[in-house]
PDB file of C-alpha atoms in Angstrom:
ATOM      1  CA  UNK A  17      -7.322  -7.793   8.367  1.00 64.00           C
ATOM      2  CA  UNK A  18      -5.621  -5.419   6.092  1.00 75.00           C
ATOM      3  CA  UNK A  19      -8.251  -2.954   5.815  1.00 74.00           C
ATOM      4  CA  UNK A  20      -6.705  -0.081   4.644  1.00 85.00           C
ATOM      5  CA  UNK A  21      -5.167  -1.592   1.611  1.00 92.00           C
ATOM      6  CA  UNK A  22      -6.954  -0.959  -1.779  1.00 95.00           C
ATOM      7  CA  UNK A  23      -4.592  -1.822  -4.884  1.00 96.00           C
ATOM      8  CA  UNK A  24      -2.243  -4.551  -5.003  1.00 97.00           C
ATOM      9  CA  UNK A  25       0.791  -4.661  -7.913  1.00 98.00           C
ATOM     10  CA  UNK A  26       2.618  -8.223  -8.109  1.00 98.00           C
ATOM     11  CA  UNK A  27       3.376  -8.411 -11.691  1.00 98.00           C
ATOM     12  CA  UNK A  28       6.131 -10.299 -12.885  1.00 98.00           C
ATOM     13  CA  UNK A  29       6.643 -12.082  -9.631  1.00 98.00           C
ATOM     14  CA  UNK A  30       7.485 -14.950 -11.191  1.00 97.00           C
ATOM     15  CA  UNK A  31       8.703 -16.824  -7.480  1.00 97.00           C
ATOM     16  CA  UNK A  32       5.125 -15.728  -6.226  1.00 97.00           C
ATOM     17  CA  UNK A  33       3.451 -19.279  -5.647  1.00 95.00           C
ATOM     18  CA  UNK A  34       0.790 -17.926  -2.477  1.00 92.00           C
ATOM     19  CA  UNK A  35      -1.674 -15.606  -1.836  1.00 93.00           C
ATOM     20  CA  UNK A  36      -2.654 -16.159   1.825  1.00 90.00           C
ATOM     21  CA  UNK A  37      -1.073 -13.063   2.747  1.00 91.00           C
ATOM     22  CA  UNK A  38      -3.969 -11.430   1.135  1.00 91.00           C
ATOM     23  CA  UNK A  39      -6.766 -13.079   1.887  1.00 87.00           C
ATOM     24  CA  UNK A  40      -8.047 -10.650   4.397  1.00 87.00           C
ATOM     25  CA  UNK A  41      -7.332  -7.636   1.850  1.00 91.00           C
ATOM     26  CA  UNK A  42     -11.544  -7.426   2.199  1.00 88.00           C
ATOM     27  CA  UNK A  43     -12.225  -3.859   0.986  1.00 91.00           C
ATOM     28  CA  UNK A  44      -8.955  -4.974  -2.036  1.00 93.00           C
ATOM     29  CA  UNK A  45     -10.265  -2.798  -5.083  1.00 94.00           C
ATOM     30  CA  UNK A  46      -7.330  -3.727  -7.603  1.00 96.00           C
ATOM     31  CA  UNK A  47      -5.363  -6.577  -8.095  1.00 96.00           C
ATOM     32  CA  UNK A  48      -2.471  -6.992 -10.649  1.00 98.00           C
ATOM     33  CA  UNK A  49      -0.725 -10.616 -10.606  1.00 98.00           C
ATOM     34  CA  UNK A  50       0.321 -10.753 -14.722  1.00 98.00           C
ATOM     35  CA  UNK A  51       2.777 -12.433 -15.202  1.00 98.00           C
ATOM     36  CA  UNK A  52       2.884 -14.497 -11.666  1.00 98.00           C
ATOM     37  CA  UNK A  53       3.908 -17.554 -13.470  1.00 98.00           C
ATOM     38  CA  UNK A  54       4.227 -19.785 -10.576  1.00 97.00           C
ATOM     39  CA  UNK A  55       1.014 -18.805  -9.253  1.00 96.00           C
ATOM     40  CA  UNK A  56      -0.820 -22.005  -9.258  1.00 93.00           C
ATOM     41  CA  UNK A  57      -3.902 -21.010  -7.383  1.00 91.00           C
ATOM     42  CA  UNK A  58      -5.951 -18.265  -5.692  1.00 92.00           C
ATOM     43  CA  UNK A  59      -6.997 -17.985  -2.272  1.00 89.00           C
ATOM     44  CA  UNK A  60     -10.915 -19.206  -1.536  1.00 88.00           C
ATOM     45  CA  UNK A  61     -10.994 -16.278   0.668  1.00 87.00           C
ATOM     46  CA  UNK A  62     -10.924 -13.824  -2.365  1.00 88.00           C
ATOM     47  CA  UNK A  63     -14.743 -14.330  -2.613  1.00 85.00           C
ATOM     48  CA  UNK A  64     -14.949 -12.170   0.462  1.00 86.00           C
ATOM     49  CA  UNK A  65     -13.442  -9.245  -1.797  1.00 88.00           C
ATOM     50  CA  UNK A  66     -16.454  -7.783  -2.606  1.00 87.00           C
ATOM     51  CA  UNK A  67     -14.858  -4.317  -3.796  1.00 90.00           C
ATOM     52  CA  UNK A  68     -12.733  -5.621  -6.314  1.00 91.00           C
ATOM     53  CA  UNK A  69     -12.901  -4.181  -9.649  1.00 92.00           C
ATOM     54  CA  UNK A  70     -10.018  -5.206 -11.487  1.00 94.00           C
ATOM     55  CA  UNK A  71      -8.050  -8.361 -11.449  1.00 94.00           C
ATOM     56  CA  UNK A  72      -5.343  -9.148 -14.082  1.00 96.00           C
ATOM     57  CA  UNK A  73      -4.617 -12.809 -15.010  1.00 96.00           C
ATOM     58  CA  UNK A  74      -2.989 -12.349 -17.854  1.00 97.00           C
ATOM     59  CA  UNK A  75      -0.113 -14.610 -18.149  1.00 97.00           C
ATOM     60  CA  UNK A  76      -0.592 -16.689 -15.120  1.00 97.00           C
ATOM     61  CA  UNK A  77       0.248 -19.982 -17.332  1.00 96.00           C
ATOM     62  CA  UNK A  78       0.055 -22.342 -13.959  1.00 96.00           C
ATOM     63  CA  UNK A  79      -2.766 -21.082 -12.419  1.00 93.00           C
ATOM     64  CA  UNK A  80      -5.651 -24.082 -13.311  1.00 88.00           C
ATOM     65  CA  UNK A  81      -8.203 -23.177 -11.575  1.00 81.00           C
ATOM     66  CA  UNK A  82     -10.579 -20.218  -9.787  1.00 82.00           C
ATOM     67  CA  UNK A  83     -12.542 -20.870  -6.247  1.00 81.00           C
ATOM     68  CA  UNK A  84     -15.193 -22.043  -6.038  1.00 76.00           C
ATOM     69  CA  UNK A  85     -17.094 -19.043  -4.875  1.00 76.00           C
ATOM     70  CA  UNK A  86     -15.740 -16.516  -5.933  1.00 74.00           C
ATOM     71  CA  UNK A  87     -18.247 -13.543  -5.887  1.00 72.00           C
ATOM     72  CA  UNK A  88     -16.611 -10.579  -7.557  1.00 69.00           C
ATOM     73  CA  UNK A  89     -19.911  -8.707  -8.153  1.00 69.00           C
ATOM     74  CA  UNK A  90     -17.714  -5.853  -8.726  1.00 67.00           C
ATOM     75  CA  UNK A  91     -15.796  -7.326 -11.047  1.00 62.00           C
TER      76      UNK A  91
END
């Protein structure tokens, strides 16, 4: 678990293609991935981050879909 980590900045990592690294970022509060254009999907596990209040997108031109259940109420 990576429990002390709050805000995340990947943008413009246009090589990024995974997430699992993150997936047990539970108490995650930002996340910036604009611009991750080889980002094809996110990590089912992000519906565990129940703190996160701001998650960028913009620009992610591969990524097709969300999981399933994903539960930002925070978001």
């Amino acid at each position: 678990e990576l429990p002390l980590l709050k805000w995340v900045d990947l943008s413009h990592s246009t090589k990024l293609t995974d997430l699992s690294a993150l997936s047990k970022a539970y108490d995650l509060r930002r996340l910036n991935l604009k611009g991750c254009t080889s980002l094809d999907k996110l990590p089912e596990e992000m519906g565990n981050m129940k703190q996160l209040v701001f998650l960028n997108l913009r620009g992610c031109t591969t990524l097709s879909t969300l999981p399933e259940r994903l539960n930002l109420i925070s978001l």
